mmCIF file of N, CA and C in Angstrom:
data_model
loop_
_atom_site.group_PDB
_atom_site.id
_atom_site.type_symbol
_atom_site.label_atom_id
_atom_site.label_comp_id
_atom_site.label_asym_id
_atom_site.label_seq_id
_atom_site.Cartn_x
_atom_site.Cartn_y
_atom_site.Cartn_z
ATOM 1 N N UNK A 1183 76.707 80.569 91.140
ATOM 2 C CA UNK A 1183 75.360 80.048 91.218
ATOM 3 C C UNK A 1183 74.368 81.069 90.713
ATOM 4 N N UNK A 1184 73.146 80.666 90.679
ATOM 5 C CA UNK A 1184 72.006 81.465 89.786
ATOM 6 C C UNK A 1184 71.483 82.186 90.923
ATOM 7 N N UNK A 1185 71.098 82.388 91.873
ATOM 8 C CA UNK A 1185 70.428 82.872 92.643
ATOM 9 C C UNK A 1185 71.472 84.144 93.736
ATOM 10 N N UNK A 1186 70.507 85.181 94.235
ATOM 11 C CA UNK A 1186 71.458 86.367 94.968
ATOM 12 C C UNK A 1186 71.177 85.347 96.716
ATOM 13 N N UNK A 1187 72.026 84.370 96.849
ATOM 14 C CA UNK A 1187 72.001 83.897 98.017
ATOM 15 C C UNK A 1187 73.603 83.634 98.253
ATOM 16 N N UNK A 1188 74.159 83.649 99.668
ATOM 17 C CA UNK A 1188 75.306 83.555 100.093
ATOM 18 C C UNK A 1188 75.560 82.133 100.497
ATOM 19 N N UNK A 1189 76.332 81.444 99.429
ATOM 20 C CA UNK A 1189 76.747 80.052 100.243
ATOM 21 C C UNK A 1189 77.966 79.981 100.477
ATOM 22 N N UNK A 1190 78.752 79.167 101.385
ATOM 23 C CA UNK A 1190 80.154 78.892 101.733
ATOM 24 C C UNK A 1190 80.369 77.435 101.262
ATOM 25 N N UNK A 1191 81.681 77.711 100.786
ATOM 26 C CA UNK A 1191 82.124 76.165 100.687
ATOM 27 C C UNK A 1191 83.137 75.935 101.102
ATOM 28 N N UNK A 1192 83.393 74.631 101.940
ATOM 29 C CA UNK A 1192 83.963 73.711 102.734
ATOM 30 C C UNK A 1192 84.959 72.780 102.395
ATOM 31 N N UNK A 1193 85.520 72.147 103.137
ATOM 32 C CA UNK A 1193 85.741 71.116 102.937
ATOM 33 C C UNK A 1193 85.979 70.275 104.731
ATOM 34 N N UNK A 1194 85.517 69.194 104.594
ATOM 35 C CA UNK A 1194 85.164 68.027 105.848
ATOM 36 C C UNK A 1194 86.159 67.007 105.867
ATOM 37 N N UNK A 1195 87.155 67.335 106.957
ATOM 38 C CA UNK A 1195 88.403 66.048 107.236
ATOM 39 C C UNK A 1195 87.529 64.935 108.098
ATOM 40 N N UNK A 1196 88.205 63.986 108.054
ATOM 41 C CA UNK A 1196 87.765 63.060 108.562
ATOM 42 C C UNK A 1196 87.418 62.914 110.270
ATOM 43 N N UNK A 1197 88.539 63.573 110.739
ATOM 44 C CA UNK A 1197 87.967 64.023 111.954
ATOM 45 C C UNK A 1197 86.496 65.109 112.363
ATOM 46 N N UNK A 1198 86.103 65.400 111.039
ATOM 47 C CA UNK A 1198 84.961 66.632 111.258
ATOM 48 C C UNK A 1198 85.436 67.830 110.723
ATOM 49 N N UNK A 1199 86.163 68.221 111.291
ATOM 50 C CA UNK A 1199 86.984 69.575 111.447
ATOM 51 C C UNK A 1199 86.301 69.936 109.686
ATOM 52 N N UNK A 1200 85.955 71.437 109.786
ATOM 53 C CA UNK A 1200 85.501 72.137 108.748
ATOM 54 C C UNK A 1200 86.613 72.994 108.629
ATOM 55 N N UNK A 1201 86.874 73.201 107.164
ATOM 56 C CA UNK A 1201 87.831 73.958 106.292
ATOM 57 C C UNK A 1201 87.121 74.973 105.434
ATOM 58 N N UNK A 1202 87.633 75.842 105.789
ATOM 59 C CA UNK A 1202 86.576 77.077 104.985
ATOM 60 C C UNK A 1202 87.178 78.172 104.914
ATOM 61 N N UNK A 1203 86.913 79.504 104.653
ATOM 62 C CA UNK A 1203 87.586 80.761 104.703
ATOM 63 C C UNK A 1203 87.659 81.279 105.794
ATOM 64 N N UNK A 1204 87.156 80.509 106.972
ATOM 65 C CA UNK A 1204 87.084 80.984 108.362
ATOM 66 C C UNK A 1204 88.551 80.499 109.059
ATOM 67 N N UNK A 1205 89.014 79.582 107.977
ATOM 68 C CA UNK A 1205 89.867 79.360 108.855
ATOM 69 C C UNK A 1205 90.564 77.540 108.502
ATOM 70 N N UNK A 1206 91.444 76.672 108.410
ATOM 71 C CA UNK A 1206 91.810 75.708 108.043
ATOM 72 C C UNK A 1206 93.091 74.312 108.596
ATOM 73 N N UNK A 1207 92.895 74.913 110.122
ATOM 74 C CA UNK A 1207 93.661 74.179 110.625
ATOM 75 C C UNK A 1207 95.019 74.058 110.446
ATOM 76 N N UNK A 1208 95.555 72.884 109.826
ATOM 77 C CA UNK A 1208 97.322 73.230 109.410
ATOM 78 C C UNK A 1208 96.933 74.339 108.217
ATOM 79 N N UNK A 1209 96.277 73.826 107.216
ATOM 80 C CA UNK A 1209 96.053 74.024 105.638
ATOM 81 C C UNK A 1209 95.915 75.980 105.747
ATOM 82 N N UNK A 1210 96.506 76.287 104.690
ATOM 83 C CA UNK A 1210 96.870 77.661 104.633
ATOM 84 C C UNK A 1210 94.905 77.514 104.014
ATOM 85 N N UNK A 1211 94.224 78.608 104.008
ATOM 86 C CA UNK A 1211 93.317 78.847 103.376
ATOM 87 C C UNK A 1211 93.582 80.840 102.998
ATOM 88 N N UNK A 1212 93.147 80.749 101.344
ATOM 89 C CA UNK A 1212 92.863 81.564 101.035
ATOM 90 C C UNK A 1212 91.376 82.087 100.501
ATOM 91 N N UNK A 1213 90.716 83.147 100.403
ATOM 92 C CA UNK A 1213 89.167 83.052 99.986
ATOM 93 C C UNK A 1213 89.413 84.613 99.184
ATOM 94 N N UNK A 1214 88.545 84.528 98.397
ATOM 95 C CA UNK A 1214 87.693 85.936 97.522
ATOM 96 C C UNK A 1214 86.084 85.775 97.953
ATOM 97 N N UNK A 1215 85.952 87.073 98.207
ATOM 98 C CA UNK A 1215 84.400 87.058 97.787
ATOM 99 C C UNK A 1215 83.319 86.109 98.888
ATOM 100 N N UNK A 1216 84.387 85.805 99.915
ATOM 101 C CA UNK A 1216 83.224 84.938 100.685
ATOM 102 C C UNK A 1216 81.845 85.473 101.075
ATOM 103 N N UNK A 1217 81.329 86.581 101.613
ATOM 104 C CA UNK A 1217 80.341 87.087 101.787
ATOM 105 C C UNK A 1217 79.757 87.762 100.635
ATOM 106 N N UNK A 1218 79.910 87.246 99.193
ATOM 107 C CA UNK A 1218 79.057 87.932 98.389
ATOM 108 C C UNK A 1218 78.416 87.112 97.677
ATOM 109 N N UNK A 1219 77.194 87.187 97.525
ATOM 110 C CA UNK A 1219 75.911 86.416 96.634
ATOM 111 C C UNK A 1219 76.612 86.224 95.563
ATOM 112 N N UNK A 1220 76.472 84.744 94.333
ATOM 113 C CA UNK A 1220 76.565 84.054 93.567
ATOM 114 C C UNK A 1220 77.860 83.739 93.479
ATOM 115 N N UNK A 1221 78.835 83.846 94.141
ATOM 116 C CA UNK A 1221 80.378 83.251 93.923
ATOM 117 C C UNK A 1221 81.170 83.643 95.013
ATOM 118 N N UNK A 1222 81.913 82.176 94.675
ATOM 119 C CA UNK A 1222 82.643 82.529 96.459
ATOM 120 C C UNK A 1222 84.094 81.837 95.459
ATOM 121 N N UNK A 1223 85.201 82.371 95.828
ATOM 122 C CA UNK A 1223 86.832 81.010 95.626
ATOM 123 C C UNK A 1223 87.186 81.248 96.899
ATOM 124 N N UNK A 1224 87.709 79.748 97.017
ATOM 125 C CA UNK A 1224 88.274 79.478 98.215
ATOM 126 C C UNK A 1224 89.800 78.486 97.625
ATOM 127 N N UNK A 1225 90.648 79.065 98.303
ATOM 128 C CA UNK A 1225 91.570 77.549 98.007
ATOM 129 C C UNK A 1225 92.548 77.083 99.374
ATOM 130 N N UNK A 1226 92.222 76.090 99.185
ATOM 131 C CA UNK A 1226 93.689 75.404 100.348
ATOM 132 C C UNK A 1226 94.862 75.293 100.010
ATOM 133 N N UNK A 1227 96.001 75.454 100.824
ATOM 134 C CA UNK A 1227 97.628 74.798 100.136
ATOM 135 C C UNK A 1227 97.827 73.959 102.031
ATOM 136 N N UNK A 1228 98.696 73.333 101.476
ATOM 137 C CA UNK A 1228 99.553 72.212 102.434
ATOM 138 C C UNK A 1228 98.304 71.295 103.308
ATOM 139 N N UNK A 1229 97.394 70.940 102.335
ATOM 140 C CA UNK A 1229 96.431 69.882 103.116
ATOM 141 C C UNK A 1229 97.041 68.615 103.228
ATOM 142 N N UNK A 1230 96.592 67.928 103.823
ATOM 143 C CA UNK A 1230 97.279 66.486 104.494
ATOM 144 C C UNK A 1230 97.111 65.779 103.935
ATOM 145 N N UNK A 1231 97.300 64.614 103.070
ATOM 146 C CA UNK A 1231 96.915 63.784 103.218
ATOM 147 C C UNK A 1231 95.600 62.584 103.520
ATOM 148 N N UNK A 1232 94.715 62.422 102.454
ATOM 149 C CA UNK A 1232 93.332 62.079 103.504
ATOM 150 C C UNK A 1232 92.107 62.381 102.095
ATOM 151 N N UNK A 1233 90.661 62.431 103.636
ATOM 152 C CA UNK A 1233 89.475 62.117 102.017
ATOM 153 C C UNK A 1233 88.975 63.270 103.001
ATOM 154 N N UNK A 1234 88.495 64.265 102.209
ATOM 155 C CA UNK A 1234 87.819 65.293 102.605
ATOM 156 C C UNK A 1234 86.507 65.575 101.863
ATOM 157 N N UNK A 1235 85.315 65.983 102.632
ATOM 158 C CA UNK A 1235 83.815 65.763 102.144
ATOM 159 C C UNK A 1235 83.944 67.350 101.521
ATOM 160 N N UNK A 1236 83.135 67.811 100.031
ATOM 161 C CA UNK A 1236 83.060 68.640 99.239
ATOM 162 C C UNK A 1236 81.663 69.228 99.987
ATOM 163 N N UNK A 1237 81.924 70.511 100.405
ATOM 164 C CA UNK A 1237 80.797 70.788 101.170
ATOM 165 C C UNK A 1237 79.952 72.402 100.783
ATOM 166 N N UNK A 1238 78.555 72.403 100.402
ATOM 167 C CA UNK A 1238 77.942 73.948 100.417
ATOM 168 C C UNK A 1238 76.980 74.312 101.509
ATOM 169 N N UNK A 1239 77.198 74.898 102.107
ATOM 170 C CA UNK A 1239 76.041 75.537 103.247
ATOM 171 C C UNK A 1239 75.683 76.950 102.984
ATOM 172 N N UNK A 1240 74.737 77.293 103.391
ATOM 173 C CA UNK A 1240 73.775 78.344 103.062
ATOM 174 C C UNK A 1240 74.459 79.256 104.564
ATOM 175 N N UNK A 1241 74.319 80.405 104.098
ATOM 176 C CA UNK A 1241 74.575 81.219 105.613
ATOM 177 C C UNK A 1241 73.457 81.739 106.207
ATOM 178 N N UNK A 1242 72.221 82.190 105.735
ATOM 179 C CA UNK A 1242 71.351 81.842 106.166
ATOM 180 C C UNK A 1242 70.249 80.885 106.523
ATOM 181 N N UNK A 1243 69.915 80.367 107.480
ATOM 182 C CA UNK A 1243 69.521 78.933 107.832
ATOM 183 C C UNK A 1243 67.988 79.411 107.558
ATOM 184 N N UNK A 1244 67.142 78.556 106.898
ATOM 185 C CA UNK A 1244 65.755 78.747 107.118
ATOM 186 C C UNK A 1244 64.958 78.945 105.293
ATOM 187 N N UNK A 1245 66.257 79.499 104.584
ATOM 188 C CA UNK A 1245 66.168 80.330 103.331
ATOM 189 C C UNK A 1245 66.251 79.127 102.614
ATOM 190 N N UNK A 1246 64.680 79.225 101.664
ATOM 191 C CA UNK A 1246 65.002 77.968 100.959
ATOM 192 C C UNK A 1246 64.912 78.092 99.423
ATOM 193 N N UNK A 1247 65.391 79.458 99.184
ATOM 194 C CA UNK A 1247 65.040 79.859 97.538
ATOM 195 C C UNK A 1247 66.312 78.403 97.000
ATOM 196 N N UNK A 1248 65.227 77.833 95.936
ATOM 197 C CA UNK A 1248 66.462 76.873 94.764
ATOM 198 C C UNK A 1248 67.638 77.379 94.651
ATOM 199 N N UNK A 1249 68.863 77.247 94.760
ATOM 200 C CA UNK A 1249 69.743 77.295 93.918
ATOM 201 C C UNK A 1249 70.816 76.299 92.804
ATOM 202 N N UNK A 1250 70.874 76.783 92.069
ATOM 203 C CA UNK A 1250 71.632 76.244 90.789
ATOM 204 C C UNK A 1250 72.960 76.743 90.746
ATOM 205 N N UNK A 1251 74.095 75.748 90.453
ATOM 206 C CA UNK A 1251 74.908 76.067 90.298
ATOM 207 C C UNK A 1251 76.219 75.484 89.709
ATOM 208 N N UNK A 1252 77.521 75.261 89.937
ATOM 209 C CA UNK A 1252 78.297 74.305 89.593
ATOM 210 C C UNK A 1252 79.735 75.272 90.990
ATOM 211 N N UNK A 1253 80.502 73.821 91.251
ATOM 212 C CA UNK A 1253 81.651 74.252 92.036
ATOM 213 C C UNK A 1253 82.793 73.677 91.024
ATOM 214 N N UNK A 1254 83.681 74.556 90.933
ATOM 215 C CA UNK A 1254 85.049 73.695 90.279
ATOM 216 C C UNK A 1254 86.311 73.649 90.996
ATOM 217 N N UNK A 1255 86.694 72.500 90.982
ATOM 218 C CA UNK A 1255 87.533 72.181 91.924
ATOM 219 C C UNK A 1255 89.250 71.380 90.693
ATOM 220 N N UNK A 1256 89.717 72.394 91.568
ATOM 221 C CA UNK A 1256 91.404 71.955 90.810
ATOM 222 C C UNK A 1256 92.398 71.556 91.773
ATOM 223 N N UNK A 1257 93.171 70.650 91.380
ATOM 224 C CA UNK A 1257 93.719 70.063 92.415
ATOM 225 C C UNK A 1257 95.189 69.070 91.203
ATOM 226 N N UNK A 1258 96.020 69.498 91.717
ATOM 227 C CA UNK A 1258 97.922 69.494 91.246
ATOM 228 C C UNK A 1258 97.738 68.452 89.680
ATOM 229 N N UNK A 1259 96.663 69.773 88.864
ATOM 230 C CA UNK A 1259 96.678 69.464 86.991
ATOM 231 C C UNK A 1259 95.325 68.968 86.937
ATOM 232 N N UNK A 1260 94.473 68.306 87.629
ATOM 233 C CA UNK A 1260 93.244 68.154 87.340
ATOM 234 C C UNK A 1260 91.922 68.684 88.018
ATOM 235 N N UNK A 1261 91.270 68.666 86.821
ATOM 236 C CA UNK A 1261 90.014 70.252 87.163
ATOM 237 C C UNK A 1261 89.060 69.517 86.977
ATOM 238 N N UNK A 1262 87.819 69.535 87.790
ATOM 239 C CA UNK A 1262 86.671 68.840 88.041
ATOM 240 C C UNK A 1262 85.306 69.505 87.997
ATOM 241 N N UNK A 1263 84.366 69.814 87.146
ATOM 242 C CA UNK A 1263 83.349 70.981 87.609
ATOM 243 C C UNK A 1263 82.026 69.672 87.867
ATOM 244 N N UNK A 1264 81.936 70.259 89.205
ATOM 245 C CA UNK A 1264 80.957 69.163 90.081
ATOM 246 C C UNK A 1264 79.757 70.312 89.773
ATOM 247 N N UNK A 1265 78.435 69.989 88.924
ATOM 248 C CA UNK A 1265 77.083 70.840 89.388
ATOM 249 C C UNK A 1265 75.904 70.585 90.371
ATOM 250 N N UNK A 1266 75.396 71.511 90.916
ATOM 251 C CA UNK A 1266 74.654 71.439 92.145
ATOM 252 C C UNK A 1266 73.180 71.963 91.616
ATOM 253 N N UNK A 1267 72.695 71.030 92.597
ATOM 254 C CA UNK A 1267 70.556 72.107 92.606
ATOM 255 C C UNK A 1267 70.562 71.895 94.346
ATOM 256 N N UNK A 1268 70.400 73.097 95.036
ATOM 257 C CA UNK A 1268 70.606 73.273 96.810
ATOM 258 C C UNK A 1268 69.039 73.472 96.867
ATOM 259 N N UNK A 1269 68.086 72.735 98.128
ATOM 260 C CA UNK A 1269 67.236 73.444 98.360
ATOM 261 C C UNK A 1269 67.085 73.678 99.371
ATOM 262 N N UNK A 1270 68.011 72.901 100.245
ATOM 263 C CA UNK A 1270 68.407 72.831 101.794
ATOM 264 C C UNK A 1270 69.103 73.687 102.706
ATOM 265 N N UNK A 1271 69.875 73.769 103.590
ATOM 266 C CA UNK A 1271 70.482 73.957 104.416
ATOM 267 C C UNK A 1271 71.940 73.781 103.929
ATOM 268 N N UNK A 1272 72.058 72.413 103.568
ATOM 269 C CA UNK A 1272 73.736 72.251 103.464
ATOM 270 C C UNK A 1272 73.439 70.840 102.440
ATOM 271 N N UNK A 1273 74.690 70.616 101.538
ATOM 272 C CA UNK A 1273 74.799 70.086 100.284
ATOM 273 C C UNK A 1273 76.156 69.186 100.476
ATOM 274 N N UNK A 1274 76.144 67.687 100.698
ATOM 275 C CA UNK A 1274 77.365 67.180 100.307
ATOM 276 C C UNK A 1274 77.945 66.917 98.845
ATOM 277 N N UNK A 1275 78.845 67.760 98.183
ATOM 278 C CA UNK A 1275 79.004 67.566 96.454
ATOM 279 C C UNK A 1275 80.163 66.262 96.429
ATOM 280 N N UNK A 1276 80.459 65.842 96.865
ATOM 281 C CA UNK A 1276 81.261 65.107 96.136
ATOM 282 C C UNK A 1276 82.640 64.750 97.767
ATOM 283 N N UNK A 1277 83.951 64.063 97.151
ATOM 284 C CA UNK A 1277 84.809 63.794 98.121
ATOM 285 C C UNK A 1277 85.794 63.920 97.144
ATOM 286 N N UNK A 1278 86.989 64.690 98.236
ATOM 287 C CA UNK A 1278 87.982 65.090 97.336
ATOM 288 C C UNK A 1278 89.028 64.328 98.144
ATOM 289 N N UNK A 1279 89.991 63.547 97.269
ATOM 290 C CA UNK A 1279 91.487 62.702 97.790
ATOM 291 C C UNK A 1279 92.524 63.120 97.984
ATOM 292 N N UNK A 1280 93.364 63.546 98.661
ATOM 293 C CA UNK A 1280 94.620 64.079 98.634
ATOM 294 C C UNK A 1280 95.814 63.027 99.318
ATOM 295 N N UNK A 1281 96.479 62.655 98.039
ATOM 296 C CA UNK A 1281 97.374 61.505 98.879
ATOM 297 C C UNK A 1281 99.269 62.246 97.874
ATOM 298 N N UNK A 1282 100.172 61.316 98.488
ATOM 299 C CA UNK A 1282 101.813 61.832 98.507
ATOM 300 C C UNK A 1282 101.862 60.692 97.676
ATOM 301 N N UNK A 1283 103.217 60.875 96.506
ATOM 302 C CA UNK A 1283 103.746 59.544 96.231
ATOM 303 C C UNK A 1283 105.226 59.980 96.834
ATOM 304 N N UNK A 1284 105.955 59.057 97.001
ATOM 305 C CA UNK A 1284 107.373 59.141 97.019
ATOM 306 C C UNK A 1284 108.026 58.313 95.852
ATOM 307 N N UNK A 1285 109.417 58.995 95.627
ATOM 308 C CA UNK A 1285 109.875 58.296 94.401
ATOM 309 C C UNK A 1285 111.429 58.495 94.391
ATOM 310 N N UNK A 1286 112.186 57.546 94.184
ATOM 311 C CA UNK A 1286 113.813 57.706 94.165
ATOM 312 C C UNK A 1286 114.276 58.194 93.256
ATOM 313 N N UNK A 1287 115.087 59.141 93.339
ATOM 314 C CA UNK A 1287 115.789 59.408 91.792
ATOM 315 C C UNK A 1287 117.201 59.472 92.089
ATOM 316 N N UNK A 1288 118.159 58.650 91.236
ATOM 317 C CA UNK A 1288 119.343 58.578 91.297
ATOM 318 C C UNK A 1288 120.022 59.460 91.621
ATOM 319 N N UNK A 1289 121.037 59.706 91.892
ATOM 320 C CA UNK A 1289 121.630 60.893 92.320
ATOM 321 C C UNK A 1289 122.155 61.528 91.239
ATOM 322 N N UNK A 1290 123.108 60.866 90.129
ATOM 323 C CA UNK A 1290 123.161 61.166 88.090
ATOM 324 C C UNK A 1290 122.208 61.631 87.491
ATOM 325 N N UNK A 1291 120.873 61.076 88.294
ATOM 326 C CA UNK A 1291 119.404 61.251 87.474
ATOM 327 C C UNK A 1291 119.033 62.482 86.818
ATOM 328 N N UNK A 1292 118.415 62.593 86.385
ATOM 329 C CA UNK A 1292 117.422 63.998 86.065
ATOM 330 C C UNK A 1292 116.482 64.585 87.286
ATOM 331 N N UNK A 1293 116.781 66.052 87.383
ATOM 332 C CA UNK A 1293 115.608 66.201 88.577
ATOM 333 C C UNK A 1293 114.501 66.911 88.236
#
């Protein structure tokens, strides 16, 4: 993002439950850089199943300098760059899907 402000990004299961570098319930979370002005990575592995809300919050509450920015989000071959203008508190970007297929393969088959 354009501005020297610290945001976190999230992600929102359906039960509520926040996913972040603080921490991710089943979901392994890894993070870089969470506490440093203009860029944060965060990534999840072994998320469930489900619709999870794309989330930015400010860590300081009250601070309302603009920010500009874009989040990119990759997920098993496809890459998405969602852009943002924050002037708030907290930013819903988008909803991310995570669903299983199952599939038979012969036992001769190819694996």
């Amino acid at each position: 993002w354009d501005a020297d402000v610290d945001l976190d990004v999230a992600l929102i299961d359906k039960a509520g439950n926040r996913l972040s570098w603080m921490g991710g319930g089943k979901a392994k979370v890894t993070a870089q850089g969470a506490t440093r002005p203009r860029s944060e990575t965060v990534a999840f592995t072994n998320l469930g199943a489900g619709q999870y809300l794309l989330e930015v919050t400010r860590t300081t509450i009250g601070d309302s300098t603009p920010v500009r920015g874009s989040i990119t989000v990759r997920a098993v071959g496809e890459t998405r760059i969602v852009p943002f203008t924050m002037t708030g508190n907290r930013l819903e970007l988008g909803r991310v899907e995570v669903f299983y297929t199952s599939r038979l393969v012969p036992v001769n088959g190819p694996f």
